[in-house]
mmCIF file of C-alpha atoms in Angstrom:
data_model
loop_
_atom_site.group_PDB
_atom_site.id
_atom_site.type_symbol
_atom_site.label_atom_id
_atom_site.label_comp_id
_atom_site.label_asym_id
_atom_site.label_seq_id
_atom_site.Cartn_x
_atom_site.Cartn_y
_atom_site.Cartn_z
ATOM 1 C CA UNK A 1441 48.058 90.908 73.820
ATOM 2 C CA UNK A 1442 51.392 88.598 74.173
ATOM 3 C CA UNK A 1443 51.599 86.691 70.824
ATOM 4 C CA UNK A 1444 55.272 85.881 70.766
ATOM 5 C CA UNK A 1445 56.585 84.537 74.230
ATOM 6 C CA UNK A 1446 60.380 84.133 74.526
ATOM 7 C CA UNK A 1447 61.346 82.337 77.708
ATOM 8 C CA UNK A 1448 64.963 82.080 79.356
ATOM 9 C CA UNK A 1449 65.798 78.390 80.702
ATOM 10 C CA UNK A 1450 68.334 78.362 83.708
ATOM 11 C CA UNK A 1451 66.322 80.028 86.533
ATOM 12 C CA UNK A 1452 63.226 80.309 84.345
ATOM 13 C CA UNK A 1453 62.130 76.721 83.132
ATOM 14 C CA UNK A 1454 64.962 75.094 84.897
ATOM 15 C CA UNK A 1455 66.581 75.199 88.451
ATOM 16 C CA UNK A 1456 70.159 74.370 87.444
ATOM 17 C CA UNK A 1457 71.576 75.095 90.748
ATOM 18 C CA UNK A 1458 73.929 71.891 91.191
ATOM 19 C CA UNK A 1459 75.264 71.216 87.608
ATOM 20 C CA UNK A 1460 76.191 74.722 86.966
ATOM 21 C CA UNK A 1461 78.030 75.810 90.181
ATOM 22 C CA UNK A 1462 79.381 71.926 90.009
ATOM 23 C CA UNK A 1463 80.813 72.773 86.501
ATOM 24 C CA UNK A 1464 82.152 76.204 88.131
ATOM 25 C CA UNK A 1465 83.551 74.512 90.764
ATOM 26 C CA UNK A 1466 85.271 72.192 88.648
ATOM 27 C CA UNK A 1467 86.729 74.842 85.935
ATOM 28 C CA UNK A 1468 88.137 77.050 88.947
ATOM 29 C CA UNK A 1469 89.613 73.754 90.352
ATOM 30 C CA UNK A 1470 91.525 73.635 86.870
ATOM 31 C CA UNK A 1471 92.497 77.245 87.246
ATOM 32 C CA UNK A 1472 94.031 76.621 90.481
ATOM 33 C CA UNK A 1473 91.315 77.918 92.785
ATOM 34 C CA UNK A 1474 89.702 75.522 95.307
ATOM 35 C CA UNK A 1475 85.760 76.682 95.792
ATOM 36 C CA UNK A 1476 83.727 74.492 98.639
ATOM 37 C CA UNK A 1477 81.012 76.697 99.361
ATOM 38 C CA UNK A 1478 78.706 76.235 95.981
ATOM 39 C CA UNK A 1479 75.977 79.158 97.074
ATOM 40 C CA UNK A 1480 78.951 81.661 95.792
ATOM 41 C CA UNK A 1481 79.033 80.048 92.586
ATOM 42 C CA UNK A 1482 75.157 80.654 91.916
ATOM 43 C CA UNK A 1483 75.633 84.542 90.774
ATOM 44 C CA UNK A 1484 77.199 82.574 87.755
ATOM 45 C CA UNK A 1485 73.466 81.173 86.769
ATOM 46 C CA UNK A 1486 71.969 83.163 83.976
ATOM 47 C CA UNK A 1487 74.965 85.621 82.712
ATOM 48 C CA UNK A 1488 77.480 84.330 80.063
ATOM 49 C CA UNK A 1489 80.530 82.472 80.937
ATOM 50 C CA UNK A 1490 83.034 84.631 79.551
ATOM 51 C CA UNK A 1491 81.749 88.215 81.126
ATOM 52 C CA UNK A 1492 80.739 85.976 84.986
ATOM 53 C CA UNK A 1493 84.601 84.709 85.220
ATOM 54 C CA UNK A 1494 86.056 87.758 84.480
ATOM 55 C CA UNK A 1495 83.686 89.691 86.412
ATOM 56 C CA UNK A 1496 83.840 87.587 89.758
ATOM 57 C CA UNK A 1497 87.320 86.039 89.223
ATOM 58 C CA UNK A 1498 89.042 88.982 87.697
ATOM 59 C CA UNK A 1499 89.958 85.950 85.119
ATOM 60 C CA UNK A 1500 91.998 87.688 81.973
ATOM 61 C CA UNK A 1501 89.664 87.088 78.528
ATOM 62 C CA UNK A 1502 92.232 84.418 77.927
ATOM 63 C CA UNK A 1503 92.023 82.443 81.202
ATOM 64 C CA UNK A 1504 87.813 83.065 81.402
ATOM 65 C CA UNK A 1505 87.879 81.309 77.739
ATOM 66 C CA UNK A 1506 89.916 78.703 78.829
ATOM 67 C CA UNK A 1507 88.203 78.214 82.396
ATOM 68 C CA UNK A 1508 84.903 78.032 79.933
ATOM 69 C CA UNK A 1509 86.060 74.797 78.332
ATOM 70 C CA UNK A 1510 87.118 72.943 81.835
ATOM 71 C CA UNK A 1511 83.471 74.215 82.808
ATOM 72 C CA UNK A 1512 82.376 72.492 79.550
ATOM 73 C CA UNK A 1513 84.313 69.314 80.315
ATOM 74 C CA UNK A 1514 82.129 68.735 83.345
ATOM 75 C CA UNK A 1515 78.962 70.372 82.054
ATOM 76 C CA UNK A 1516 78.643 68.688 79.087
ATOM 77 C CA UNK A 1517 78.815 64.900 80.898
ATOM 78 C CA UNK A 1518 77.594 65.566 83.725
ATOM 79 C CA UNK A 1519 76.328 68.572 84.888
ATOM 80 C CA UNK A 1520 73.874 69.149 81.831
ATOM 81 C CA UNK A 1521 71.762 66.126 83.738
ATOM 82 C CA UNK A 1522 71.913 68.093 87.255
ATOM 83 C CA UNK A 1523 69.121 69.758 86.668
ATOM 84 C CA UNK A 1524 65.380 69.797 87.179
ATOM 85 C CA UNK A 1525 61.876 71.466 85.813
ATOM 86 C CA UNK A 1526 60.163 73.743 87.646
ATOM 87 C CA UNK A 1527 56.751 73.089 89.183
ATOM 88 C CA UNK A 1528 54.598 73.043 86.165
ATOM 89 C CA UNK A 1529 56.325 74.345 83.275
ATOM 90 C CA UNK A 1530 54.971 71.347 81.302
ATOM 91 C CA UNK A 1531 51.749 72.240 81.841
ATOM 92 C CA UNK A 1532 52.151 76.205 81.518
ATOM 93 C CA UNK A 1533 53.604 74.819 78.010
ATOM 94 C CA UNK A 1534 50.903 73.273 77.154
ATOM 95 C CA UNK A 1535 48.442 75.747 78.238
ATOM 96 C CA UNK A 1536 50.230 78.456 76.098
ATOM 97 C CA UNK A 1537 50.362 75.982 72.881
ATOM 98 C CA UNK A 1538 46.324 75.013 73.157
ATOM 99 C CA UNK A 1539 45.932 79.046 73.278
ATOM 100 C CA UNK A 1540 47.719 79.411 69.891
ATOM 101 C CA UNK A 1541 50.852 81.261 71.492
ATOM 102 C CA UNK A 1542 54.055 80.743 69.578
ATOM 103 C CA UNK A 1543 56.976 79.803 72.032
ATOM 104 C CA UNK A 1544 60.519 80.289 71.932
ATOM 105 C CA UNK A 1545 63.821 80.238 74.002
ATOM 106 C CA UNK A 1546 65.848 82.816 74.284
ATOM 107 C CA UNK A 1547 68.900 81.636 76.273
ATOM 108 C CA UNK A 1548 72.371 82.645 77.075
ATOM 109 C CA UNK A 1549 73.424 79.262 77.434
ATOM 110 C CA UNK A 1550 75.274 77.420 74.134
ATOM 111 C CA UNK A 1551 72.106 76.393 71.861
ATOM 112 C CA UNK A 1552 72.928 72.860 71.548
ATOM 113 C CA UNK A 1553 72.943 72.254 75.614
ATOM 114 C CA UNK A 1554 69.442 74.017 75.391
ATOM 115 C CA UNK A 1555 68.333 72.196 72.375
ATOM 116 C CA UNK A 1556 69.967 68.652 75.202
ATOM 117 C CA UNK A 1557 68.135 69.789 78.030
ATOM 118 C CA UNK A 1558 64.704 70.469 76.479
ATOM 119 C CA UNK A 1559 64.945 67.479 75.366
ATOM 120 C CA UNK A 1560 65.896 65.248 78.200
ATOM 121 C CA UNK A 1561 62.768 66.493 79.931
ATOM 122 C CA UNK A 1562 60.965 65.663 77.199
ATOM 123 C CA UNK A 1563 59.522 69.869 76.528
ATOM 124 C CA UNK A 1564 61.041 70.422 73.092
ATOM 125 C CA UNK A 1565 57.928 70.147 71.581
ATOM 126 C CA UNK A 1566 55.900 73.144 72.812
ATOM 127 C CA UNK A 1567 58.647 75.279 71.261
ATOM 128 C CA UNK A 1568 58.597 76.835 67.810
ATOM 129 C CA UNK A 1569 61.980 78.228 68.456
ATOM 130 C CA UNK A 1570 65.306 77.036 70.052
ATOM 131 C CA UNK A 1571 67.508 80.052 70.111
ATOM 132 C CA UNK A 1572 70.862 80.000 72.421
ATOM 133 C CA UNK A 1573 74.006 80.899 72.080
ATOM 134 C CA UNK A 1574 76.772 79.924 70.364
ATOM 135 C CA UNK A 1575 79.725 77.954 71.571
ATOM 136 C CA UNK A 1576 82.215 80.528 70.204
ATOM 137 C CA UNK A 1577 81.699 84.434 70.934
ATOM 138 C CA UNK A 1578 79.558 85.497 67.913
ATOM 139 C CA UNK A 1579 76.492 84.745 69.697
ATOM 140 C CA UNK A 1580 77.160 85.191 73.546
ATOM 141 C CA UNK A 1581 75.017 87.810 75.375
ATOM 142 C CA UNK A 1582 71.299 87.944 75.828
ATOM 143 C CA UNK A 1583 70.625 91.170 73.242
ATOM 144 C CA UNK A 1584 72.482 88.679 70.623
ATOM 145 C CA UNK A 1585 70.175 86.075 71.391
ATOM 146 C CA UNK A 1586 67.172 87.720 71.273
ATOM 147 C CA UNK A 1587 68.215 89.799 67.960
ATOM 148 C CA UNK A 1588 69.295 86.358 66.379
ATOM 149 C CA UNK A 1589 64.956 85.266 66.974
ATOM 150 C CA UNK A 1590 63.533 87.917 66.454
ATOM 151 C CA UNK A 1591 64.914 88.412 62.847
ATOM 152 C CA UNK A 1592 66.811 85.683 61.827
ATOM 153 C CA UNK A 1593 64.382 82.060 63.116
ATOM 154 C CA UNK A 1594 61.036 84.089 63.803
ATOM 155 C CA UNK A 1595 61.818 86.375 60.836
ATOM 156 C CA UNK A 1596 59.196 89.353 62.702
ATOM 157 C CA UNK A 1597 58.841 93.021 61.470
ATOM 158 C CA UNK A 1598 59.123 95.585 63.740
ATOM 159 C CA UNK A 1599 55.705 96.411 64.102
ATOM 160 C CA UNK A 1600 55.314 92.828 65.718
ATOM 161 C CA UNK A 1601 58.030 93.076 68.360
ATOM 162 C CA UNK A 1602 54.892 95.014 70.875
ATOM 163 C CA UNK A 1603 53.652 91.352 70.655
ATOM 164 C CA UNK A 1604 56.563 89.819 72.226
ATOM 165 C CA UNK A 1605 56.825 88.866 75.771
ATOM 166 C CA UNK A 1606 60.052 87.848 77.697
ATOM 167 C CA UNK A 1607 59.916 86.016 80.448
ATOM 168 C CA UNK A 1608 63.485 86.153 82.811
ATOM 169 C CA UNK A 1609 65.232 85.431 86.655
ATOM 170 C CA UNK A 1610 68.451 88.225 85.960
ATOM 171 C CA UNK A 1611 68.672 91.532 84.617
ATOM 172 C CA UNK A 1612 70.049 90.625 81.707
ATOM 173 C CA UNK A 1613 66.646 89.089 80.551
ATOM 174 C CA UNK A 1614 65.076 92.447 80.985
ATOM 175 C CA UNK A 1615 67.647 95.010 79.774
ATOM 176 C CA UNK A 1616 68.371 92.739 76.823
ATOM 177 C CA UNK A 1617 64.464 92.642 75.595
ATOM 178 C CA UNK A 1618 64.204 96.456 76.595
ATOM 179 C CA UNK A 1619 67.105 96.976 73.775
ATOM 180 C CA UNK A 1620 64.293 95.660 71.729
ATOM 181 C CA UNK A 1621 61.106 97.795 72.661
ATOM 182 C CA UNK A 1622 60.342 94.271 74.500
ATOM 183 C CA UNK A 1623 59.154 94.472 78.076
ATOM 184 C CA UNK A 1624 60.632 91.273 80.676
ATOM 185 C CA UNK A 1625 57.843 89.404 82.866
ATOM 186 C CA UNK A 1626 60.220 88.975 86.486
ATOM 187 C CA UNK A 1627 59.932 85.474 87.935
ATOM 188 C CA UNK A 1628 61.097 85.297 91.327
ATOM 189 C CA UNK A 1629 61.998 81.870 91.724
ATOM 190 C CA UNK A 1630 65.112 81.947 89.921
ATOM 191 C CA UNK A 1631 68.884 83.269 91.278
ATOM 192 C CA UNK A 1632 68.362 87.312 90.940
ATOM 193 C CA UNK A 1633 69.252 89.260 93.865
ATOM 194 C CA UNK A 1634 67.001 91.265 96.170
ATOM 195 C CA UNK A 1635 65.965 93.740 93.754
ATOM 196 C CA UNK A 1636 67.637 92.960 90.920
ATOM 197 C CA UNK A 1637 64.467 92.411 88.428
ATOM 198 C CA UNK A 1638 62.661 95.617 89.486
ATOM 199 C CA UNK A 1639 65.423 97.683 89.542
ATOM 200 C CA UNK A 1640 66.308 96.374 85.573
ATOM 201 C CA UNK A 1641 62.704 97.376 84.743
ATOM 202 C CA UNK A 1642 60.811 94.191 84.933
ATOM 203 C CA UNK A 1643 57.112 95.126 83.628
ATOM 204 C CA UNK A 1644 56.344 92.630 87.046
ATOM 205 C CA UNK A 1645 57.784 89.880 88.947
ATOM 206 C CA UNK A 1646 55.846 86.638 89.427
ATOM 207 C CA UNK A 1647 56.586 83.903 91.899
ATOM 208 C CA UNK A 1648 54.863 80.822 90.180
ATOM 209 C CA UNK A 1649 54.115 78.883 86.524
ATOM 210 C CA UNK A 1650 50.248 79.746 87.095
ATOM 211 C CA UNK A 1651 50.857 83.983 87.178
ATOM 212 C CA UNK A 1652 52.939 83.006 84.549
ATOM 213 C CA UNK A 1653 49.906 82.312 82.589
ATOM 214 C CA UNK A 1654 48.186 84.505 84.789
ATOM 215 C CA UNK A 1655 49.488 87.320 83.130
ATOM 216 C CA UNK A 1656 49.523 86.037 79.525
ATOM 217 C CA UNK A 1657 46.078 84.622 79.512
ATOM 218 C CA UNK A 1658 44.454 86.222 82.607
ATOM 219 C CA UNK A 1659 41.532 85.103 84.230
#
């Protein structure tokens, strides 16, 4: 049924718990605000930069784009490496591949730290499409992501998009594939709050890799 599969990374491939609130921690320390307890930074995993600082900071759009680059500063040397795979995404990966899916990102997060970290785990390779955002504002929230694969790198006509599958921890997974006609496979294991995922309109929410490919390749 799912030919196209577009997965999120942070909180959907990836738990990058300690170098993004780490990174937070360290921008807000350069905006003058001293954060110890890193569990209050995780709401800032999945969302973009810009709209999370502003949102939970009340940061002006000129201090949220400057707290952005001291969060880069860190991220970028360190906290890109603090960071780890889920339980077997490289084998869900493969699994999907040897089935003949096609396999894309679709994250939030600046494309060239997703093109880094799919890398360093050494993953890139299932994917026939590394989509992220940009590193200035023209490509920043997930509906701009997923618009930039679907018609600019996969180059698919509308009557393919009931194909497409995304697979997303936050809301912003689902609401920005529903913009698209594309329903959002829920995983639970990422940094969504009680609720969050079913209230968005997640077609379901799964709690491992294997109903992952459960629910792509039953049986």
């Amino acid at each position: 049924m799912y030919q196209y599969l577009m997965f999120d990374l942070d909180g959907t491939l990836t738990d990058p718990r300690e170098g993004i609130t780490r990174s937070v921690q360290y921008a807000l320390r350069h905006m003058g605000i001293e954060e110890t307890d890193l569990t209050k930074l995780e709401p800032f995993i999945g969302p973009p930069l810009l709209e999370s600082f502003t949102e939970y900071y009340d940061f002006s759009m000129e201090q949220a784009r400057e707290a952005v680059e001291y969060y880069r500063e860190y991220f970028r040397v360190t906290g890109v490496y603090q960071n780890r795979l889920f339980d077997g995404v490289p084998e869900l990966l493969a699994d999907l591949k040897s089935h003949g899916k096609v396999i894309a990102t679709a994250s939030s997060k600046p494309e060239p730290f997703v093109r880094l970290i799919l890398e360093h785990f050494q993953v890139d390779a299932y994917f026939d499409h590394i989509c992220g955002g940009s590193m200035d504002e023209s490509r920043l929230s997930k509906e701009d992501v997923i618009e930039e694969l679907l018609c600019s790198r996969m180059r698919l006509p509308k009557e393919e998009w009931k194909h497409v599958l995304m697979i997303g921890d936050r809301r912003h997974d689902v609401e920005g594939a529903a913009k698209f006609g594309i329903p959002c496979l829920g995983l639970s294991m990422g940094f969504a709050a009680e609720g969050e995922l079913e209230k968005a309109g997640s077609v379901l929410v799964v709690d491992s890799m294997e109903e992952i490919r459960t629910f792509i390749l039953g049986n």
